[in-house]
mmCIF file with all atom_site columns, C-alpha atoms in Angstrom:
data_model
loop_
_atom_site.group_PDB
_atom_site.id
_atom_site.type_symbol
_atom_site.label_atom_id
_atom_site.label_alt_id
_atom_site.label_comp_id
_atom_site.label_asym_id
_atom_site.label_entity_id
_atom_site.label_seq_id
_atom_site.pdbx_PDB_ins_code
_atom_site.Cartn_x
_atom_site.Cartn_y
_atom_site.Cartn_z
_atom_site.occupancy
_atom_site.B_iso_or_equiv
_atom_site.pdbx_formal_charge
_atom_site.auth_seq_id
_atom_site.auth_comp_id
_atom_site.auth_asym_id
_atom_site.auth_atom_id
_atom_site.pdbx_PDB_model_num
ATOM 1   C CA . MET A 1 1   ? 81.918  31.364 27.572 1.00 0.00 ? 258 MET A CA 1
ATOM 2   C CA . VAL A 1 2   ? 85.393  29.949 28.820 1.00 0.00 ? 259 VAL A CA 1
ATOM 3   C CA . GLU A 1 3   ? 87.975  32.457 29.367 1.00 0.00 ? 260 GLU A CA 1
ATOM 4   C CA . LEU A 1 4   ? 91.149  30.739 30.615 1.00 0.00 ? 261 LEU A CA 1
ATOM 5   C CA . ARG A 1 5   ? 94.532  33.228 31.087 1.00 0.00 ? 262 ARG A CA 1
ATOM 6   C CA . LEU A 1 6   ? 97.697  31.425 31.095 1.00 0.00 ? 263 LEU A CA 1
ATOM 7   C CA . GLY A 1 7   ? 101.372 32.853 32.353 1.00 0.00 ? 264 GLY A CA 1
ATOM 8   C CA . TYR A 1 8   ? 103.354 31.710 29.533 1.00 0.00 ? 265 TYR A CA 1
ATOM 9   C CA . GLN A 1 9   ? 106.394 33.567 28.800 1.00 0.00 ? 266 GLN A CA 1
ATOM 10  C CA . SER A 1 10  ? 106.338 32.260 25.395 1.00 0.00 ? 267 SER A CA 1
ATOM 11  C CA . ALA A 1 11  ? 105.005 30.023 23.386 1.00 0.00 ? 268 ALA A CA 1
ATOM 12  C CA . LYS A 1 12  ? 107.431 26.880 23.746 1.00 0.00 ? 269 LYS A CA 1
ATOM 13  C CA . ASN A 1 13  ? 106.032 25.674 27.222 1.00 0.00 ? 270 ASN A CA 1
ATOM 14  C CA . ILE A 1 14  ? 102.649 25.117 25.868 1.00 0.00 ? 271 ILE A CA 1
ATOM 15  C CA . THR A 1 15  ? 101.658 21.027 25.512 1.00 0.00 ? 272 THR A CA 1
ATOM 16  C CA . ALA A 1 16  ? 97.629  19.963 24.118 1.00 0.00 ? 273 ALA A CA 1
ATOM 17  C CA . LEU A 1 17  ? 98.327  18.233 27.443 1.00 0.00 ? 274 LEU A CA 1
ATOM 18  C CA . SER A 1 18  ? 98.277  21.009 29.519 1.00 0.00 ? 275 SER A CA 1
ATOM 19  C CA . LEU A 1 19  ? 95.630  22.729 27.854 1.00 0.00 ? 276 LEU A CA 1
ATOM 20  C CA . ASN A 1 20  ? 93.333  20.082 28.171 1.00 0.00 ? 277 ASN A CA 1
ATOM 21  C CA . ASN A 1 21  ? 93.907  19.541 32.045 1.00 0.00 ? 278 ASN A CA 1
ATOM 22  C CA . LYS A 1 22  ? 93.318  23.797 31.763 1.00 0.00 ? 279 LYS A CA 1
ATOM 23  C CA . VAL A 1 23  ? 89.837  23.256 30.548 1.00 0.00 ? 280 VAL A CA 1
ATOM 24  C CA . LYS A 1 24  ? 88.451  20.197 32.617 1.00 0.00 ? 281 LYS A CA 1
ATOM 25  C CA . HIS A 1 25  ? 89.832  21.997 35.671 1.00 0.00 ? 282 HIS A CA 1
ATOM 26  C CA . THR A 1 26  ? 87.590  25.439 34.126 1.00 0.00 ? 283 THR A CA 1
ATOM 27  C CA . MET A 1 27  ? 84.854  22.932 33.118 1.00 0.00 ? 284 MET A CA 1
ATOM 28  C CA . THR A 1 28  ? 84.760  21.211 36.433 1.00 0.00 ? 285 THR A CA 1
ATOM 29  C CA . LEU A 1 29  ? 85.035  24.921 38.554 1.00 0.00 ? 286 LEU A CA 1
ATOM 30  C CA . LEU A 1 30  ? 81.917  26.378 36.015 1.00 0.00 ? 287 LEU A CA 1
ATOM 31  C CA . ASN A 1 31  ? 79.875  23.127 37.022 1.00 0.00 ? 288 ASN A CA 1
ATOM 32  C CA . ALA A 1 32  ? 79.208  22.403 33.334 1.00 0.00 ? 289 ALA A CA 1
ATOM 33  C CA . ALA A 1 33  ? 76.625  19.736 33.692 1.00 0.00 ? 290 ALA A CA 1
ATOM 34  C CA . GLU A 1 34  ? 74.289  22.198 35.310 1.00 0.00 ? 291 GLU A CA 1
ATOM 35  C CA . PHE A 1 35  ? 75.068  25.527 33.256 1.00 0.00 ? 292 PHE A CA 1
ATOM 36  C CA . PRO A 1 36  ? 75.159  25.835 29.934 1.00 0.00 ? 293 PRO A CA 1
ATOM 37  C CA . ILE A 1 37  ? 78.754  26.987 28.620 1.00 0.00 ? 294 ILE A CA 1
ATOM 38  C CA . SER A 1 38  ? 79.872  28.384 25.031 1.00 0.00 ? 295 SER A CA 1
ATOM 39  C CA . GLN A 1 39  ? 82.148  25.427 23.110 1.00 0.00 ? 296 GLN A CA 1
ATOM 40  C CA . ASP A 1 40  ? 84.633  28.173 22.731 1.00 0.00 ? 297 ASP A CA 1
ATOM 41  C CA . ALA A 1 41  ? 87.492  27.514 25.177 1.00 0.00 ? 298 ALA A CA 1
ATOM 42  C CA . ILE A 1 42  ? 88.873  30.954 24.911 1.00 0.00 ? 299 ILE A CA 1
ATOM 43  C CA . PHE A 1 43  ? 93.004  31.830 25.665 1.00 0.00 ? 300 PHE A CA 1
ATOM 44  C CA . VAL A 1 44  ? 94.726  34.689 26.637 1.00 0.00 ? 301 VAL A CA 1
ATOM 45  C CA . PHE A 1 45  ? 98.422  35.359 26.277 1.00 0.00 ? 302 PHE A CA 1
ATOM 46  C CA . LYS A 1 46  ? 100.846 39.135 26.743 1.00 0.00 ? 303 LYS A CA 1
ATOM 47  C CA . ALA A 1 47  ? 100.241 40.240 23.513 1.00 0.00 ? 304 ALA A CA 1
ATOM 48  C CA . ASP A 1 48  ? 104.075 39.592 22.315 1.00 0.00 ? 305 ASP A CA 1
ATOM 49  C CA . VAL A 1 49  ? 103.408 35.321 23.276 1.00 0.00 ? 306 VAL A CA 1
ATOM 50  C CA . CYS A 1 50  ? 99.917  35.328 21.582 1.00 0.00 ? 307 CYS A CA 1
ATOM 51  C CA . GLN A 1 51  ? 101.216 35.000 17.828 1.00 0.00 ? 308 GLN A CA 1
ATOM 52  C CA . GLN A 1 52  ? 103.311 31.965 18.671 1.00 0.00 ? 309 GLN A CA 1
ATOM 53  C CA . ALA A 1 53  ? 100.432 30.247 20.509 1.00 0.00 ? 310 ALA A CA 1
ATOM 54  C CA . LYS A 1 54  ? 98.249  30.398 17.623 1.00 0.00 ? 311 LYS A CA 1
ATOM 55  C CA . HIS A 1 55  ? 100.037 28.784 15.731 1.00 0.00 ? 312 HIS A CA 1
ATOM 56  C CA . LYS A 1 56  ? 101.080 26.566 18.532 1.00 0.00 ? 313 LYS A CA 1
ATOM 57  C CA . LEU A 1 57  ? 97.606  25.727 19.156 1.00 0.00 ? 314 LEU A CA 1
ATOM 58  C CA . ASP A 1 58  ? 97.126  25.031 15.407 1.00 0.00 ? 315 ASP A CA 1
ATOM 59  C CA . ALA A 1 59  ? 99.487  22.791 14.738 1.00 0.00 ? 316 ALA A CA 1
ATOM 60  C CA . LEU A 1 60  ? 98.257  20.566 18.662 1.00 0.00 ? 317 LEU A CA 1
ATOM 61  C CA . GLY A 1 61  ? 94.921  20.765 16.883 1.00 0.00 ? 318 GLY A CA 1
ATOM 62  C CA . HIS A 1 62  ? 95.072  16.968 16.119 1.00 0.00 ? 319 HIS A CA 1
ATOM 63  C CA . SER A 1 63  ? 95.505  16.364 19.846 1.00 0.00 ? 320 SER A CA 1
ATOM 64  C CA . ASN A 1 64  ? 92.586  18.434 21.519 1.00 0.00 ? 321 ASN A CA 1
ATOM 65  C CA . THR A 1 65  ? 90.666  15.996 23.495 1.00 0.00 ? 322 THR A CA 1
ATOM 66  C CA . SER A 1 66  ? 88.095  18.763 25.110 1.00 0.00 ? 323 SER A CA 1
ATOM 67  C CA . ARG A 1 67  ? 86.074  19.153 22.205 1.00 0.00 ? 324 ARG A CA 1
ATOM 68  C CA . ARG A 1 68  ? 85.788  22.581 22.333 1.00 0.00 ? 325 ARG A CA 1
ATOM 69  C CA . LYS A 1 69  ? 87.184  25.189 20.006 1.00 0.00 ? 326 LYS A CA 1
ATOM 70  C CA . TRP A 1 70  ? 91.007  26.548 21.266 1.00 0.00 ? 327 TRP A CA 1
ATOM 71  C CA . ILE A 1 71  ? 90.561  30.523 20.679 1.00 0.00 ? 328 ILE A CA 1
ATOM 72  C CA . VAL A 1 72  ? 93.903  32.522 21.304 1.00 0.00 ? 329 VAL A CA 1
ATOM 73  C CA . MET A 1 73  ? 93.409  36.190 22.006 1.00 0.00 ? 330 MET A CA 1
ATOM 74  C CA . SER A 1 74  ? 96.015  38.772 23.563 1.00 0.00 ? 331 SER A CA 1
ATOM 75  C CA . PRO A 1 75  ? 94.340  40.982 26.203 1.00 0.00 ? 332 PRO A CA 1
ATOM 76  C CA . ASP A 1 76  ? 93.610  43.807 24.464 1.00 0.00 ? 333 ASP A CA 1
ATOM 77  C CA . ILE A 1 77  ? 91.681  41.863 21.654 1.00 0.00 ? 334 ILE A CA 1
ATOM 78  C CA . PHE A 1 78  ? 90.009  40.156 24.134 1.00 0.00 ? 335 PHE A CA 1
ATOM 79  C CA . GLY A 1 79  ? 88.646  43.168 25.801 1.00 0.00 ? 336 GLY A CA 1
ATOM 80  C CA . LYS A 1 80  ? 87.216  44.185 22.659 1.00 0.00 ? 337 LYS A CA 1
ATOM 81  C CA . ALA A 1 81  ? 85.418  40.897 21.663 1.00 0.00 ? 338 ALA A CA 1
ATOM 82  C CA . TYR A 1 82  ? 83.731  40.664 24.693 1.00 0.00 ? 339 TYR A CA 1
ATOM 83  C CA . MET A 1 83  ? 82.559  44.604 25.494 1.00 0.00 ? 340 MET A CA 1
ATOM 84  C CA . ALA A 1 84  ? 79.701  44.517 28.547 1.00 0.00 ? 341 ALA A CA 1
ATOM 85  C CA . LYS A 1 85  ? 76.602  46.223 27.113 1.00 0.00 ? 342 LYS A CA 1
ATOM 86  C CA . GLU A 1 86  ? 77.432  49.382 29.231 1.00 0.00 ? 343 GLU A CA 1
ATOM 87  C CA . ASP A 1 87  ? 80.703  50.478 27.963 1.00 0.00 ? 344 ASP A CA 1
ATOM 88  C CA . ILE A 1 88  ? 79.082  49.980 24.228 1.00 0.00 ? 345 ILE A CA 1
ATOM 89  C CA . PRO A 1 89  ? 77.557  53.502 23.474 1.00 0.00 ? 346 PRO A CA 1
ATOM 90  C CA . TYR A 1 90  ? 73.669  53.572 22.396 1.00 0.00 ? 347 TYR A CA 1
ATOM 91  C CA . VAL A 1 91  ? 73.441  54.983 18.975 1.00 0.00 ? 348 VAL A CA 1
ATOM 92  C CA . PRO A 1 92  ? 69.966  56.162 18.617 1.00 0.00 ? 349 PRO A CA 1
ATOM 93  C CA . LEU A 1 93  ? 67.776  54.681 15.822 1.00 0.00 ? 350 LEU A CA 1
ATOM 94  C CA . HIS A 1 94  ? 66.435  58.593 14.702 1.00 0.00 ? 351 HIS A CA 1
ATOM 95  C CA . ASN A 1 95  ? 68.587  62.189 14.439 1.00 0.00 ? 352 ASN A CA 1
ATOM 96  C CA . TYR A 1 96  ? 66.200  63.860 17.373 1.00 0.00 ? 353 TYR A CA 1
ATOM 97  C CA . LYS A 1 97  ? 68.790  66.721 16.278 1.00 0.00 ? 354 LYS A CA 1
ATOM 98  C CA . ALA A 1 98  ? 67.651  67.076 12.907 1.00 0.00 ? 355 ALA A CA 1
ATOM 99  C CA . VAL A 1 99  ? 64.285  66.361 14.199 1.00 0.00 ? 356 VAL A CA 1
ATOM 100 C CA . LEU A 1 100 ? 64.005  68.934 16.769 1.00 0.00 ? 357 LEU A CA 1
ATOM 101 C CA . ALA A 1 101 ? 65.344  71.820 14.144 1.00 0.00 ? 358 ALA A CA 1
ATOM 102 C CA . ASN A 1 102 ? 63.243  71.042 11.726 1.00 0.00 ? 359 ASN A CA 1
ATOM 103 C CA . PHE A 1 103 ? 60.063  71.308 13.872 1.00 0.00 ? 360 PHE A CA 1
ATOM 104 C CA . CYS A 1 104 ? 61.891  75.161 15.256 1.00 0.00 ? 361 CYS A CA 1
ATOM 105 C CA . ARG A 1 105 ? 61.491  75.798 11.989 1.00 0.00 ? 362 ARG A CA 1
ATOM 106 C CA . LEU A 1 106 ? 58.049  75.510 11.511 1.00 0.00 ? 363 LEU A CA 1
ATOM 107 C CA . ILE A 1 107 ? 57.475  76.848 15.060 1.00 0.00 ? 364 ILE A CA 1
ATOM 108 C CA . ASP A 1 108 ? 59.196  79.945 13.796 1.00 0.00 ? 365 ASP A CA 1
ATOM 109 C CA . SER A 1 109 ? 57.354  79.577 10.908 1.00 0.00 ? 366 SER A CA 1
ATOM 110 C CA . HIS A 1 110 ? 54.537  79.448 12.076 1.00 0.00 ? 367 HIS A CA 1
ATOM 111 C CA . LEU A 1 111 ? 53.712  75.804 10.224 1.00 0.00 ? 368 LEU A CA 1
ATOM 112 C CA . TRP A 1 112 ? 50.588  74.905 13.066 1.00 0.00 ? 369 TRP A CA 1
ATOM 113 C CA . ASP A 1 113 ? 49.132  72.328 11.050 1.00 0.00 ? 370 ASP A CA 1
ATOM 114 C CA . GLU A 1 114 ? 52.755  70.556 9.870  1.00 0.00 ? 371 GLU A CA 1
ATOM 115 C CA . VAL A 1 115 ? 54.074  70.826 14.083 1.00 0.00 ? 372 VAL A CA 1
ATOM 116 C CA . GLU A 1 116 ? 50.605  69.522 14.495 1.00 0.00 ? 373 GLU A CA 1
ATOM 117 C CA . ARG A 1 117 ? 51.155  66.307 12.095 1.00 0.00 ? 374 ARG A CA 1
ATOM 118 C CA . ASN A 1 118 ? 54.573  66.296 12.910 1.00 0.00 ? 375 ASN A CA 1
ATOM 119 C CA . PHE A 1 119 ? 54.278  65.988 16.667 1.00 0.00 ? 376 PHE A CA 1
ATOM 120 C CA . GLU A 1 120 ? 51.435  63.288 16.054 1.00 0.00 ? 377 GLU A CA 1
ATOM 121 C CA . THR A 1 121 ? 53.834  61.200 13.981 1.00 0.00 ? 378 THR A CA 1
ATOM 122 C CA . TRP A 1 122 ? 56.312  61.134 16.620 1.00 0.00 ? 379 TRP A CA 1
ATOM 123 C CA . GLY A 1 123 ? 54.429  61.629 19.919 1.00 0.00 ? 380 GLY A CA 1
ATOM 124 C CA . SER A 1 124 ? 52.907  57.942 17.866 1.00 0.00 ? 381 SER A CA 1
ATOM 125 C CA . LYS A 1 125 ? 56.480  56.668 18.364 1.00 0.00 ? 382 LYS A CA 1
ATOM 126 C CA . MET A 1 126 ? 56.292  56.348 22.087 1.00 0.00 ? 383 MET A CA 1
ATOM 127 C CA . TYR A 1 127 ? 53.693  53.837 21.338 1.00 0.00 ? 384 TYR A CA 1
ATOM 128 C CA . SER A 1 128 ? 55.693  51.561 18.721 1.00 0.00 ? 385 SER A CA 1
ATOM 129 C CA . ARG A 1 129 ? 58.316  49.066 19.392 1.00 0.00 ? 386 ARG A CA 1
ATOM 130 C CA . ILE A 1 130 ? 60.901  51.902 19.889 1.00 0.00 ? 387 ILE A CA 1
ATOM 131 C CA . SER A 1 131 ? 58.903  52.607 23.761 1.00 0.00 ? 388 SER A CA 1
ATOM 132 C CA . TYR A 1 132 ? 60.555  49.265 24.444 1.00 0.00 ? 389 TYR A CA 1
ATOM 133 C CA . ILE A 1 133 ? 64.001  50.613 23.721 1.00 0.00 ? 390 ILE A CA 1
ATOM 134 C CA . SER A 1 134 ? 64.326  52.644 27.148 1.00 0.00 ? 391 SER A CA 1
ATOM 135 C CA . GLN A 1 135 ? 67.016  55.202 25.356 1.00 0.00 ? 392 GLN A CA 1
ATOM 136 C CA . GLU A 1 136 ? 65.063  55.950 22.407 1.00 0.00 ? 393 GLU A CA 1
ATOM 137 C CA . ARG A 1 137 ? 61.881  56.196 24.285 1.00 0.00 ? 394 ARG A CA 1
ATOM 138 C CA . GLU A 1 138 ? 64.455  59.003 27.163 1.00 0.00 ? 395 GLU A CA 1
ATOM 139 C CA . LEU A 1 139 ? 65.573  60.492 23.421 1.00 0.00 ? 396 LEU A CA 1
ATOM 140 C CA . LEU A 1 140 ? 62.284  60.648 22.017 1.00 0.00 ? 397 LEU A CA 1
ATOM 141 C CA . GLU A 1 141 ? 60.815  62.459 25.116 1.00 0.00 ? 398 GLU A CA 1
ATOM 142 C CA . ASP A 1 142 ? 63.472  64.605 25.886 1.00 0.00 ? 399 ASP A CA 1
ATOM 143 C CA . MET A 1 143 ? 62.578  65.594 22.050 1.00 0.00 ? 400 MET A CA 1
ATOM 144 C CA . LEU A 1 144 ? 59.053  66.003 22.240 1.00 0.00 ? 401 LEU A CA 1
ATOM 145 C CA . ARG A 1 145 ? 59.727  68.096 26.052 1.00 0.00 ? 402 ARG A CA 1
ATOM 146 C CA . ASN A 1 146 ? 61.593  70.452 24.059 1.00 0.00 ? 403 ASN A CA 1
ATOM 147 C CA . VAL A 1 147 ? 59.324  70.759 20.909 1.00 0.00 ? 404 VAL A CA 1
ATOM 148 C CA . TRP A 1 148 ? 56.620  71.336 23.678 1.00 0.00 ? 405 TRP A CA 1
ATOM 149 C CA . ASN A 1 149 ? 58.662  74.444 24.983 1.00 0.00 ? 406 ASN A CA 1
ATOM 150 C CA . LYS A 1 150 ? 59.438  75.666 22.125 1.00 0.00 ? 407 LYS A CA 1
ATOM 151 C CA . ILE A 1 151 ? 55.824  75.989 21.233 1.00 0.00 ? 408 ILE A CA 1
ATOM 152 C CA . ALA A 1 152 ? 55.129  77.121 24.614 1.00 0.00 ? 409 ALA A CA 1
ATOM 153 C CA . SER A 1 153 ? 57.474  80.137 24.021 1.00 0.00 ? 410 SER A CA 1
ATOM 154 C CA . GLU A 1 154 ? 55.687  80.957 21.215 1.00 0.00 ? 411 GLU A CA 1
ATOM 155 C CA . LYS A 1 155 ? 52.493  81.391 22.733 1.00 0.00 ? 412 LYS A CA 1
ATOM 156 C CA . ASP A 1 156 ? 51.791  85.070 23.113 1.00 0.00 ? 413 ASP A CA 1
ATOM 157 C CA . LYS A 1 157 ? 52.630  85.296 18.626 1.00 0.00 ? 414 LYS A CA 1
ATOM 158 C CA . ILE A 1 158 ? 49.289  83.200 18.602 1.00 0.00 ? 415 ILE A CA 1
ATOM 159 C CA . ASP A 1 159 ? 46.017  84.069 18.541 1.00 0.00 ? 416 ASP A CA 1
ATOM 160 C CA . ALA A 1 160 ? 44.257  82.831 20.701 1.00 0.00 ? 417 ALA A CA 1
ATOM 161 C CA . ASP A 1 161 ? 41.757  80.188 18.427 1.00 0.00 ? 418 ASP A CA 1
ATOM 162 C CA . THR A 1 162 ? 45.223  78.633 17.016 1.00 0.00 ? 419 THR A CA 1
ATOM 163 C CA . TRP A 1 163 ? 46.670  77.723 21.036 1.00 0.00 ? 420 TRP A CA 1
ATOM 164 C CA . ASP A 1 164 ? 43.621  76.494 21.945 1.00 0.00 ? 421 ASP A CA 1
ATOM 165 C CA . TYR A 1 165 ? 44.460  73.937 18.671 1.00 0.00 ? 422 TYR A CA 1
ATOM 166 C CA . ILE A 1 166 ? 47.935  73.576 19.688 1.00 0.00 ? 423 ILE A CA 1
ATOM 167 C CA . SER A 1 167 ? 47.087  72.927 23.179 1.00 0.00 ? 424 SER A CA 1
ATOM 168 C CA . LEU A 1 168 ? 44.563  69.474 22.189 1.00 0.00 ? 425 LEU A CA 1
ATOM 169 C CA . ILE A 1 169 ? 48.894  68.346 21.888 1.00 0.00 ? 426 ILE A CA 1
ATOM 170 C CA . LYS A 1 170 ? 49.709  68.090 25.398 1.00 0.00 ? 427 LYS A CA 1
ATOM 171 C CA . GLU A 1 171 ? 46.453  66.646 25.702 1.00 0.00 ? 428 GLU A CA 1
ATOM 172 C CA . ASP A 1 172 ? 47.356  63.910 23.741 1.00 0.00 ? 429 ASP A CA 1
ATOM 173 C CA . TYR A 1 173 ? 50.260  63.127 25.628 1.00 0.00 ? 430 TYR A CA 1
ATOM 174 C CA . PRO A 1 174 ? 50.378  64.200 29.254 1.00 0.00 ? 431 PRO A CA 1
ATOM 175 C CA . HIS A 1 175 ? 52.767  61.941 30.089 1.00 0.00 ? 432 HIS A CA 1
ATOM 176 C CA . ILE A 1 176 ? 55.285  62.825 28.345 1.00 0.00 ? 433 ILE A CA 1
ATOM 177 C CA . LEU A 1 177 ? 54.373  67.008 28.706 1.00 0.00 ? 434 LEU A CA 1
ATOM 178 C CA . GLY A 1 178 ? 52.705  67.243 32.321 1.00 0.00 ? 435 GLY A CA 1
#
């Protein structure tokens, strides 16, 4: 991607020659022969000049010798169009709060077979494709730890045989539940 910033106060002085020279100069600076660069030449104008500049560049399009598509943006639009990955909030694949609420309902109802079955289902996701998405894996691990903590808090309400059965869950996921 080539970002070209111009300090024009109006679109009157924009010429095809100046735009082509700006693209050429930027390509030289970026060493285009060694690195792949987008075929778009993005010109960022102040918001009050942006619309005039769009019309002017459209009119000058026939004189574009840079062989790059000229795109005009304001700083605000450019900032939204080219955000860094870190600036975009992660949206989980699953609603872990709802899953945790379902687990809590099952635990409070002492439906241990269902708890174990659901834990197996969600635990197996640790070994699926989503485990390669670090944010998703962290959310899943936190949810499973919270489920285990909820189960452990119910230990005094569970008979010994059931507790032995449920404790197998912890043995299956030592890397998560410690």
